[in-house]
Each structure stands twice: as structure tokens, then as C-alpha cells.
PDB file of C-alpha atoms in Angstrom:
ATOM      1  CA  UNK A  30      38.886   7.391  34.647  1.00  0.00           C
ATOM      2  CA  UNK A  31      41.658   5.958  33.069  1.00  0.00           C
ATOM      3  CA  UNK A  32      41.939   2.780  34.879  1.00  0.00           C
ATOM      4  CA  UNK A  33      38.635   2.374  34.010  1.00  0.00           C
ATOM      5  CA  UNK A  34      39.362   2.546  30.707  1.00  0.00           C
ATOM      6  CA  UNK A  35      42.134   0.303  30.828  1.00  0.00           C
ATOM      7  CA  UNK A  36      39.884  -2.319  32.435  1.00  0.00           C
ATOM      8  CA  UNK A  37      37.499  -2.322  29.025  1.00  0.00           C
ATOM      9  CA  UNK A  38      38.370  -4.773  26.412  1.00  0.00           C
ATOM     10  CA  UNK A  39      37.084  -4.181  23.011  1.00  0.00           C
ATOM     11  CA  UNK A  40      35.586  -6.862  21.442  1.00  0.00           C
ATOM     12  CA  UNK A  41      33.835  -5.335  18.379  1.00  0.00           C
ATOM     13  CA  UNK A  42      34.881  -2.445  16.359  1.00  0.00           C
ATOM     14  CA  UNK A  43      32.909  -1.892  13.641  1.00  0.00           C
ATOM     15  CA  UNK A  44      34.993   0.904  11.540  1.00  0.00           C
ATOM     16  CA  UNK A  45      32.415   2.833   8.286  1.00  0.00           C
ATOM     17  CA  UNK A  46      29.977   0.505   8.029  1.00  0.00           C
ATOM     18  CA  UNK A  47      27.455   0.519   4.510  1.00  0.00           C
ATOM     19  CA  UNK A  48      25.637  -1.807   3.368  1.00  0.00           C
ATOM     20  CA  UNK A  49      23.243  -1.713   0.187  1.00  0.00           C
ATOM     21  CA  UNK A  50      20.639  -4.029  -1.340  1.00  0.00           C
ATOM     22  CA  UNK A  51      20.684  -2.845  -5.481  1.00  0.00           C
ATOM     23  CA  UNK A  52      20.411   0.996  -5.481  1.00  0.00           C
ATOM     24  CA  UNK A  53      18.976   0.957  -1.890  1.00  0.00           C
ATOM     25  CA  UNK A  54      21.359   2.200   1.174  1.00  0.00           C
ATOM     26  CA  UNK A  55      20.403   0.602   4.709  1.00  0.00           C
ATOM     27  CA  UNK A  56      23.797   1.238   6.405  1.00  0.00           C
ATOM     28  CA  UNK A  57      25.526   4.251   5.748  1.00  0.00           C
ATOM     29  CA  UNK A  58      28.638   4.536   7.333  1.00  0.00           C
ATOM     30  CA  UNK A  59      28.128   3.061  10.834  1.00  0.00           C
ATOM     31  CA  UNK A  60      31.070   3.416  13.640  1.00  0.00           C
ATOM     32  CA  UNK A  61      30.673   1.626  16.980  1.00  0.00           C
ATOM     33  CA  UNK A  62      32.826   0.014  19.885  1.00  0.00           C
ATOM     34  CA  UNK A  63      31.247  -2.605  21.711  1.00  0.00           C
ATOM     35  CA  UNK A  64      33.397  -3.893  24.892  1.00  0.00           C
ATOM     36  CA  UNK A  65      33.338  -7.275  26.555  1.00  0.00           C
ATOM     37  CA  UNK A  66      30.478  -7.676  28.827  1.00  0.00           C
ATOM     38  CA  UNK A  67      28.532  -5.146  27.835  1.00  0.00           C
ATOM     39  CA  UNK A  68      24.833  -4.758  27.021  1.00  0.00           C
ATOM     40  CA  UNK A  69      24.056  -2.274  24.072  1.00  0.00           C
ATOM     41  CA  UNK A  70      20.326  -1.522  22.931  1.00  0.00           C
ATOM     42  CA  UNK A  71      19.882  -0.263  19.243  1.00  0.00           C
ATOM     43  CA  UNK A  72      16.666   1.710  19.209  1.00  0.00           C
ATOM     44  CA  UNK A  73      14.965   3.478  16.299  1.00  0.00           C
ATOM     45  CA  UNK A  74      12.065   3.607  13.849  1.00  0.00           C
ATOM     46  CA  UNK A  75      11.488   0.820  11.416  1.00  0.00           C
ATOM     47  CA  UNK A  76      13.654   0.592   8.132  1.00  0.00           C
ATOM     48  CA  UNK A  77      16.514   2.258  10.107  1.00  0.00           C
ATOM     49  CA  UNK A  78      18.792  -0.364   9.628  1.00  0.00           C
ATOM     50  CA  UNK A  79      18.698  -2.436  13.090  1.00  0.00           C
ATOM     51  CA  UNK A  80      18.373  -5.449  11.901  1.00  0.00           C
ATOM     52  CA  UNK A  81      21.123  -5.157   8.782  1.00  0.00           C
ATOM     53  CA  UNK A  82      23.476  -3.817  11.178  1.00  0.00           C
ATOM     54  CA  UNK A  83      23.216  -7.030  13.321  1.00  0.00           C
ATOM     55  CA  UNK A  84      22.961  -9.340  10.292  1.00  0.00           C
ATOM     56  CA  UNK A  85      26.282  -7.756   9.248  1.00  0.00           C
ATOM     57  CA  UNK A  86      28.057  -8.216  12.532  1.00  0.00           C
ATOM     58  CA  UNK A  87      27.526 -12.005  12.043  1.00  0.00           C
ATOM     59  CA  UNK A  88      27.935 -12.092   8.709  1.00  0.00           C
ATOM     60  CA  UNK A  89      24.148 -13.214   7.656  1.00  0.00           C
ATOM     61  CA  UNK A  90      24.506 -10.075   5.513  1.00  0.00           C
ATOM     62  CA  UNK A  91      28.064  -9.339   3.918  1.00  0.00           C
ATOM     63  CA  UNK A  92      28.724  -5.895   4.449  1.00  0.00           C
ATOM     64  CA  UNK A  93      29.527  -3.429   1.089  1.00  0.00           C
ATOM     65  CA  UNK A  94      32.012  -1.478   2.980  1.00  0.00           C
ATOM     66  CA  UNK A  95      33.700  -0.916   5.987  1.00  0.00           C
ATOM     67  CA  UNK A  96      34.851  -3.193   8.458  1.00  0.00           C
ATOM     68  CA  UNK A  97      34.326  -5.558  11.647  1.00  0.00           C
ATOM     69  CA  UNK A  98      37.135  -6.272  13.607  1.00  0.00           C
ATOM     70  CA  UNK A  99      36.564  -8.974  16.157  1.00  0.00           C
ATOM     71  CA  UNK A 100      39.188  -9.167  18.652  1.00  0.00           C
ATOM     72  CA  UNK A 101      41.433  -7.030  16.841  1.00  0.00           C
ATOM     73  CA  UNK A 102      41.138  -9.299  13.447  1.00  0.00           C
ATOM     74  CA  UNK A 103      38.795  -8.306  10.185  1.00  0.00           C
ATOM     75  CA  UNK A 104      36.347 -10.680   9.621  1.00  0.00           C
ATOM     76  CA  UNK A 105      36.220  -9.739   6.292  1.00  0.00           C
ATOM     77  CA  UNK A 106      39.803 -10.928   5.871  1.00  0.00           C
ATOM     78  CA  UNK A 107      39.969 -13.535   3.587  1.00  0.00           C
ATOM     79  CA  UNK A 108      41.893 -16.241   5.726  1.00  0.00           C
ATOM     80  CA  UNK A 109      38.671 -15.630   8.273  1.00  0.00           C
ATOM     81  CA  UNK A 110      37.094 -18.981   8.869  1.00  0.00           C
ATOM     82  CA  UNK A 111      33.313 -17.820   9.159  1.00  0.00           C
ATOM     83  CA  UNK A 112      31.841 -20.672  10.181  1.00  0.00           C
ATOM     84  CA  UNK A 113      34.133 -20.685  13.072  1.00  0.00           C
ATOM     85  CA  UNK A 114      33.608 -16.931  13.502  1.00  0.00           C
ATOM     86  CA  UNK A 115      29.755 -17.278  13.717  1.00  0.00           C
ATOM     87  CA  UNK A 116      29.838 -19.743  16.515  1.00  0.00           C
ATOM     88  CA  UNK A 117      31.186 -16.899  18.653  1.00  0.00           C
ATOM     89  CA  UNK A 118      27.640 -15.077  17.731  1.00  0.00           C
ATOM     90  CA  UNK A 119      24.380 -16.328  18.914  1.00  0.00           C
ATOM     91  CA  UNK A 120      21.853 -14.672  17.483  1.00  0.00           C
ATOM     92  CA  UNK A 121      18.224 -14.963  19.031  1.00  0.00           C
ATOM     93  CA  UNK A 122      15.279 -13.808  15.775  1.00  0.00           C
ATOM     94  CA  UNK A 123      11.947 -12.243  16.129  1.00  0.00           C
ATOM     95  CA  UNK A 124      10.184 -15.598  15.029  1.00  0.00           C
ATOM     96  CA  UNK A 125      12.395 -18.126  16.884  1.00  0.00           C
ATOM     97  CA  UNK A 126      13.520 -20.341  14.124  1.00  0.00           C
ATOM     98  CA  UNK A 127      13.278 -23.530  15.803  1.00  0.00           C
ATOM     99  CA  UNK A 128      13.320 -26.612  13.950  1.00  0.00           C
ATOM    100  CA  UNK A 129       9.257 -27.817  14.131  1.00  0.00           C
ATOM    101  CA  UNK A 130      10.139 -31.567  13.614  1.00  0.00           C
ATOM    102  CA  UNK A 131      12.650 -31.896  16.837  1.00  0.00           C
ATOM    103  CA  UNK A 132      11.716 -31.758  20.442  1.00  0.00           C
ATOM    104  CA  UNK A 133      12.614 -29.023  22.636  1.00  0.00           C
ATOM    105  CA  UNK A 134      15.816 -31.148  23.824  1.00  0.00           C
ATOM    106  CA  UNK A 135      16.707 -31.534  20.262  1.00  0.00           C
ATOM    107  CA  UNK A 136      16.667 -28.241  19.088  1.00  0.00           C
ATOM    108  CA  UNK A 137      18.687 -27.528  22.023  1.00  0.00           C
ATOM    109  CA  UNK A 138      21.131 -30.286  21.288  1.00  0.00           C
ATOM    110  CA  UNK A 139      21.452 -29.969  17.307  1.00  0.00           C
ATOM    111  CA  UNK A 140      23.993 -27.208  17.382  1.00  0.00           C
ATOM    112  CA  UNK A 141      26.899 -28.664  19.406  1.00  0.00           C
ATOM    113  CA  UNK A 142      26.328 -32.374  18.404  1.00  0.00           C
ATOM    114  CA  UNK A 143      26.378 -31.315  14.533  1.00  0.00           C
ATOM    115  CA  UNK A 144      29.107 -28.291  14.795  1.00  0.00           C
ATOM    116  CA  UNK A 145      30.838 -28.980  17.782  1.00  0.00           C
ATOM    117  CA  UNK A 146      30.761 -32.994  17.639  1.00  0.00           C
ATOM    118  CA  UNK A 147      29.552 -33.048  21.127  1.00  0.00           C
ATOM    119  CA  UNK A 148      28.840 -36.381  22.518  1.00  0.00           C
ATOM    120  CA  UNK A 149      24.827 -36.987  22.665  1.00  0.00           C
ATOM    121  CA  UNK A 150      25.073 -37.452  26.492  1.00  0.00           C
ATOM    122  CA  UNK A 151      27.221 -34.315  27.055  1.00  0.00           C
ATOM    123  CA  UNK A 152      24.999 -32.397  25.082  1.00  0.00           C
ATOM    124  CA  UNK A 153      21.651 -33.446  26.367  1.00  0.00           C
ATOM    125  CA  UNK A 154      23.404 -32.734  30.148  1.00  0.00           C
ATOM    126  CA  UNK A 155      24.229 -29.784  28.903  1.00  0.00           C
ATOM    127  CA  UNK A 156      20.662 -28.681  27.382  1.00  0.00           C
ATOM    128  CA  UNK A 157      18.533 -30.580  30.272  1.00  0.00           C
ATOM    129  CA  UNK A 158      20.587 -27.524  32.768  1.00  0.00           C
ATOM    130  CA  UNK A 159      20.033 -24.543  29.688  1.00  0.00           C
ATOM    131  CA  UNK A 160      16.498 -25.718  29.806  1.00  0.00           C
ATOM    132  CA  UNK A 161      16.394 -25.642  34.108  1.00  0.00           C
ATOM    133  CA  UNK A 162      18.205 -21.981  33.392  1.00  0.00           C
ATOM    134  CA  UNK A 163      15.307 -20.594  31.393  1.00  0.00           C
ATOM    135  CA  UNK A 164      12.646 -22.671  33.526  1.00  0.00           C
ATOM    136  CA  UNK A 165      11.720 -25.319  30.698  1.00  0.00           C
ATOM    137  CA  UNK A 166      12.663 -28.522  31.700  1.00  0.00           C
ATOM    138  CA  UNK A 167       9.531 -30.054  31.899  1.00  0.00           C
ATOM    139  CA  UNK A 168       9.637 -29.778  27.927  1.00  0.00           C
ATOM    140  CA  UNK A 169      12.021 -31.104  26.832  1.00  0.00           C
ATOM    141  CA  UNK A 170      10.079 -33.922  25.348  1.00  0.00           C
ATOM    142  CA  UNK A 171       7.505 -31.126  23.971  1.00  0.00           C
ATOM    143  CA  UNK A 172       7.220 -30.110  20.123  1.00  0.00           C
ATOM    144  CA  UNK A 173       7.444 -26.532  19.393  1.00  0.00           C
ATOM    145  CA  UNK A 174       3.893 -26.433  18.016  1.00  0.00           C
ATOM    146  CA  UNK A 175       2.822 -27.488  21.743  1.00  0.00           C
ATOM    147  CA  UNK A 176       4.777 -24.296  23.488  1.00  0.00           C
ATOM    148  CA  UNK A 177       3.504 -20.539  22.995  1.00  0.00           C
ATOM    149  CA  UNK A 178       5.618 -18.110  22.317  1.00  0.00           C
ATOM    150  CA  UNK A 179       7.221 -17.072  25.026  1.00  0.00           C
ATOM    151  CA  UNK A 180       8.326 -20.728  25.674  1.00  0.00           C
ATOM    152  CA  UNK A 181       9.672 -21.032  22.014  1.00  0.00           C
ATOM    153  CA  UNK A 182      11.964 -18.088  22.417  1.00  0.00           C
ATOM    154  CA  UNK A 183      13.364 -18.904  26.062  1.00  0.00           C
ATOM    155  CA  UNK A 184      14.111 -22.013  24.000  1.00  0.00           C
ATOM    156  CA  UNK A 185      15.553 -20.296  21.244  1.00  0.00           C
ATOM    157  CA  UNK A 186      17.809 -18.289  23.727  1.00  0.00           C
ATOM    158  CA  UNK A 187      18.958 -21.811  25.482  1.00  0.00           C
ATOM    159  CA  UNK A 188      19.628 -23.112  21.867  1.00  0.00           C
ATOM    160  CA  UNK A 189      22.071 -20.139  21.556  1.00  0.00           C
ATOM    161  CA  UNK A 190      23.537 -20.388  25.097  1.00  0.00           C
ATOM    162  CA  UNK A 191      24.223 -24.214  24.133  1.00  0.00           C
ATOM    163  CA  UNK A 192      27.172 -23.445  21.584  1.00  0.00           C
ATOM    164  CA  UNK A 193      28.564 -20.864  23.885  1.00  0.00           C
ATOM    165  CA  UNK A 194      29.082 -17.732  22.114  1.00  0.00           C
ATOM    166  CA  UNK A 195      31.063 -14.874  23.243  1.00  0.00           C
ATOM    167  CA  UNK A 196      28.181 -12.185  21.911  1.00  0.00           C
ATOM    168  CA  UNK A 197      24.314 -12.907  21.331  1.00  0.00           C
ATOM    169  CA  UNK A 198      22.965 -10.812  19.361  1.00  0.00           C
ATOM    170  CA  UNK A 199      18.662 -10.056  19.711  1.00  0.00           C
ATOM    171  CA  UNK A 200      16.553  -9.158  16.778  1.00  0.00           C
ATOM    172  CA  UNK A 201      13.025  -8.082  18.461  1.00  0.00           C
ATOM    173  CA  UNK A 202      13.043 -10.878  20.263  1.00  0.00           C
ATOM    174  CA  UNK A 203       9.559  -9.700  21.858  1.00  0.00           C
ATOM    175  CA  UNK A 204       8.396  -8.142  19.440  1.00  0.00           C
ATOM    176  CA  UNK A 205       5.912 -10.712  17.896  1.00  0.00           C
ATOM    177  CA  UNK A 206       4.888 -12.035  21.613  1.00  0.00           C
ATOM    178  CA  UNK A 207       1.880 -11.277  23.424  1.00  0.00           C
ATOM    179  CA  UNK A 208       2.266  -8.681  26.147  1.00  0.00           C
ATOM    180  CA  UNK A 209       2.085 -11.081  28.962  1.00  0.00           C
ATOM    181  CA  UNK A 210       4.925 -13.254  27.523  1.00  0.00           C
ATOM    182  CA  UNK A 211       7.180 -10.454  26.734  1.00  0.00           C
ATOM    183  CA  UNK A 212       8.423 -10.048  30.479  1.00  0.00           C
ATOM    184  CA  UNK A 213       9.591 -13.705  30.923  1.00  0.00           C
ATOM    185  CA  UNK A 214      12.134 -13.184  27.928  1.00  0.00           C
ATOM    186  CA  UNK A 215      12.940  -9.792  29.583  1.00  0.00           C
ATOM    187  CA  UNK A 216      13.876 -11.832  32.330  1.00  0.00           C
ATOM    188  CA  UNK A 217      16.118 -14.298  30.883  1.00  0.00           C
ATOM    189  CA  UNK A 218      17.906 -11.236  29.095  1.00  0.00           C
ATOM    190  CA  UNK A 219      18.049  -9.334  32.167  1.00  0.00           C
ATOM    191  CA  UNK A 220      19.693 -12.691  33.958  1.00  0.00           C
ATOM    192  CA  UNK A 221      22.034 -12.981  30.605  1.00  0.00           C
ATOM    193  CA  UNK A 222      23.259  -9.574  31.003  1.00  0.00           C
ATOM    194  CA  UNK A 223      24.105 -10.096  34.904  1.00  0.00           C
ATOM    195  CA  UNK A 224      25.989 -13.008  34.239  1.00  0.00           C
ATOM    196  CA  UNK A 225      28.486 -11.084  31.779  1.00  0.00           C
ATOM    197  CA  UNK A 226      27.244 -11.832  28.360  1.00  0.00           C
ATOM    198  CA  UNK A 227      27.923  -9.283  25.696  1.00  0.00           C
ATOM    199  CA  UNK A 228      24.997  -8.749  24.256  1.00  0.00           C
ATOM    200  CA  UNK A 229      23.360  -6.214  21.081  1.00  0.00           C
ATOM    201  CA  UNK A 230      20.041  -6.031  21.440  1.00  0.00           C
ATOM    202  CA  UNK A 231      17.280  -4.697  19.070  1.00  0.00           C
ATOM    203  CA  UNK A 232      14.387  -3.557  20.563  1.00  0.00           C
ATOM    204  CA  UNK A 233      11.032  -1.251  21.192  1.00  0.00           C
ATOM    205  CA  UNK A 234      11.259  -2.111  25.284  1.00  0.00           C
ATOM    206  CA  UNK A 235      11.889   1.222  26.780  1.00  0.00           C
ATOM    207  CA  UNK A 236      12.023  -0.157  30.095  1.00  0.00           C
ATOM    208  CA  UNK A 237      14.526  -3.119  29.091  1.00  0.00           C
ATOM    209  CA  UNK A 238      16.841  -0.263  27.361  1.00  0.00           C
ATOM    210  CA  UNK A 239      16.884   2.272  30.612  1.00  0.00           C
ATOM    211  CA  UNK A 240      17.415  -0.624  32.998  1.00  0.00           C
ATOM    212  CA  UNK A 241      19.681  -3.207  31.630  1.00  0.00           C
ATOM    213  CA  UNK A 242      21.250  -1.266  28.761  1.00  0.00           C
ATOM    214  CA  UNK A 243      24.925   0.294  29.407  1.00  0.00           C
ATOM    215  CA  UNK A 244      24.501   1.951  26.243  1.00  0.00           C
ATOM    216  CA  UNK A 245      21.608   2.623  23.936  1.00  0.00           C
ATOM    217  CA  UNK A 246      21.987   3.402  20.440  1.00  0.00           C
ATOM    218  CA  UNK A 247      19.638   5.469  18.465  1.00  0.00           C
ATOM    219  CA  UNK A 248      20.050   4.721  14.569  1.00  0.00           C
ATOM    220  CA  UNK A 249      17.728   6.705  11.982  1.00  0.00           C
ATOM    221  CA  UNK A 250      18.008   6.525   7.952  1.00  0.00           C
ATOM    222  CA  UNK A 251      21.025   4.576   8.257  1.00  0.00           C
ATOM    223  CA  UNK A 252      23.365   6.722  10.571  1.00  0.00           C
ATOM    224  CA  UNK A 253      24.054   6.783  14.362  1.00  0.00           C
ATOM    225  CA  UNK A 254      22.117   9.826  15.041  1.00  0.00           C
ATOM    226  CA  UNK A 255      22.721   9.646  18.795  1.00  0.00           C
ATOM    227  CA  UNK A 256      24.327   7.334  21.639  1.00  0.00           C
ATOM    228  CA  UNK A 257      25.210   6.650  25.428  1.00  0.00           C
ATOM    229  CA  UNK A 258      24.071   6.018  28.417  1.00  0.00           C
ATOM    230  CA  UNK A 259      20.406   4.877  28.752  1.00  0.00           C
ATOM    231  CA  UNK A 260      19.531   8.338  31.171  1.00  0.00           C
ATOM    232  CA  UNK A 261      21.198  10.264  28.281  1.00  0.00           C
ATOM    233  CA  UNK A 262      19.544   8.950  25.141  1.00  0.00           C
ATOM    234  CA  UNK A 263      16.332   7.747  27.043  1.00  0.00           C
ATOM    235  CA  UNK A 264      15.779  10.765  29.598  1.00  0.00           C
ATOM    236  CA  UNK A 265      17.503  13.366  27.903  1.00  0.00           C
ATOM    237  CA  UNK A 266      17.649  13.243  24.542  1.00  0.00           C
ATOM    238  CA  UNK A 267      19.847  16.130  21.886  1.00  0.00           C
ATOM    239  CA  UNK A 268      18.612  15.699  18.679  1.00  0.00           C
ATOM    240  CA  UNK A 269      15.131  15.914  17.206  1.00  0.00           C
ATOM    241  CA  UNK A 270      14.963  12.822  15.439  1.00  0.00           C
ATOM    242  CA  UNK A 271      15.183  10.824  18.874  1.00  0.00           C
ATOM    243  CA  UNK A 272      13.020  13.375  20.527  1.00  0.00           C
ATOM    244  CA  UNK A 273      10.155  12.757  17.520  1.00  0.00           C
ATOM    245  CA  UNK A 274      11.016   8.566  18.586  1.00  0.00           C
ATOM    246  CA  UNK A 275      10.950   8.640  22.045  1.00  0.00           C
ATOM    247  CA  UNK A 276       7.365  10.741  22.180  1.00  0.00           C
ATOM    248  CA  UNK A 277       6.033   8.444  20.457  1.00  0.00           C
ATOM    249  CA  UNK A 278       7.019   5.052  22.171  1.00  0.00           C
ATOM    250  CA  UNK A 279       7.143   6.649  25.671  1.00  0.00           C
TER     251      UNK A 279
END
């Protein structure tokens, strides 16, 4: 076991977490590891704090207290450069965010031609074979208005791939799909997580969380209540509050 240890590299380390909006606690001391290459799902009921927790670990939400160390470093600290940071995080939302007045190749494109000064050819090369990864080539000319949603968030998920982050981070990215379009994002996710991206990933998908998950987290009221390995959490679950979940999404 040890070697196996050794062979982990820590990427994340989120150290007492809280966050509050006013009077109102969402995070309330939160403690988590996340290692390079690994896919963890965060699972619970709505208003648990899901979403805040991955809005902090990107910084979209400035945490009240606590820490994130990325790579070892705080990226609270103030010599942190976070625009530099958040390039490292993609982060994939439940309602796409594309830009409705670019094509599909330009919404690809915008992120590494504006932040990374990318060359226009090197960055259309570079989105025309993101696009041929999540099988939307043939619309690259198209508008977003003339894609449904499944095709909007495959291209939301190549827009991420295109400034090469180190973790992407999922909000529900199903959850406002149609049922037949939620297993062709599954897909691309499943084919992210093969190919070694490090990956925290909000969802309701049982079935996503028990096979591609290393790790699923169960977060109630603002706390950890329960984690490990998808058969643990998933099949055989300790305390009640993920018990009362589970019955009810299972």
C-alpha cells in the first residue's frame, strides 16, 4: 500500500473550508484531498453546498475561511496571480454559458486567442480537433441558438479543454438536458476521465458516480457527511442522511 501511496500526487487540499453569504452558512468547515488524475463525484441534496464548494475551489466565490492549497501553494495568498490560477480550472456550468453572438469555432477559440494570445490559426487547429474529440465538427460554423443542448455543452466542455486546464470542474452539467442528451455528455466525461483529467464533478447521475467516480463525496447542510469509494458510499452506505439520499434517487 505504501507505494501506492507514494505514487499519488496531491493536487488540491482544501484545509476548513466555510463560506457564508450575510448570516447564511453554505460551507462549514470542509476538508478534502483531491490527487492528480482523479475523478471525484460530490453528491447530495440541493442547498448542500455543491456548487459553493466548487465556486470556491476556482475562486468564483472567495472563501470566508479556510484554505486551498494548489500544488502545495495557498491560493488565497496574496502574491497568488488568480487569473493565472483559474486557467488551471475549467469549469463546465449547468446552462453552458456560451457566448450566443460567436459561432461554435469561436466560442471555442475566444479563450486562448484573448488569454493565452494564441495565434488565430493555432487556435482554430486546435478547436477544429476539440470539436472532432466531442463529435462536432460539422458545427463549427453553427450559432448556439441552432444546437440543442446536448451539443451546447459538448461545446462548452471543448471550450474548457481548449485552454488546457489541469482540473475541470462540472456543475450539473446534465442536469438541465433532456434525458436522451444526457448520455452523450456522460460520454465525453467518461472519455475525459480515461484520458487522465482530474476532474470534480457535481452531479444526480448515479450510474456516472458508481462507474467513473474513484471517489464520491456525499455533502449535507454544509459538512462532508460521508466519503470513498463509489461501492462504499453508493452500495453501502453508514450514515442515515446518505441512506434517506440514495432511496430516494436510486
Amino acid at each position: 500500500m505504501i507505494n501506492e501511496t507514494n505514487k499519488k500526487e496531491i493536487i488540491i487540499q482544501v484545509k476548513g473550508l466555510k463560506k457564508n453569504f450575510g448570516s447564511l452558512e453554505v460551507l462549514k468547515g470542509v476538508d478534502m484531498e483531491i490527487d492528480k488524475g482523479e475523478v471525484v463525484v460530490v453528491i447530495g441534496p440541493s442547498g448542500s453546498g455543491k456548487s459553493t464548494f466548487l465556486r470556491c475551489l476556482n475562486l468564483l466565490e472567495k472563501p470566508t475561511a479556510g484554505d486551498i492549497l494548489f500544488h502545495g501553494k495557498s491560493i488565497l495568498s496574496r502574491d497568488m496571480k488568480i487569473d493565472k490560477y483559474r486557467e488551471k480550472f475549467g469549469m463546465v456550468f449547468q446552462l453552458f454559458n456560451l457566448f450566443e453572438n460567436l459561432s461554435v469555432l469561436d466560442n471555442v477559440t475566444i479563450g486562448p486567442r484573448k488569454v493565452k494570445k494564441v495565434s488565430k490559426a493555432e487556435a482554430d487547429k486546435k478547436a477544429m480537433d476539440l470539436l472532432k474529440q466531442v463529435g462536432l465538427e460539422s458545427k463549427a460554423d453553427a450559432y448556439p441558438s441552432q444546437l440543442s443542448g446536448g451539443q451546447k455543452q459538448r461545446v462548452a466542455i471543448a471550450r474548457t479543454l481548449a485552454m488546457e486546464p489541469e482540473v475541470i470542474l462540472f456543475d450539473e452539467a446534465t442536469s438541465a438536458l433532456d434525458p436522451e442528451m444526457v448520455g452523450e455528455v456522460l460520454q465525453i466525461m467518461r472519455q475525459l476521465a480515461e484520458q487522465g483529467m482530474t476532474m470534480v464533478v457535481v452531479t444526480h447521475e448515479m450510474g456516472f458516480a458508481r462507474e467513473v467516480g474513484d471517489r464520491v463525496v456525499f455533502m449535507d447542510g454544509g459538512y462532508i457527511v460521508e466519503e470513498g469509494s463509489p461501492k462504499d458510499v453508493i452500495n453501502n452506505p453508514q450514515h442515515q442522511r446518505t441512506k434517506d439520499f440514495l432511496s430516494k434517487m436510486l
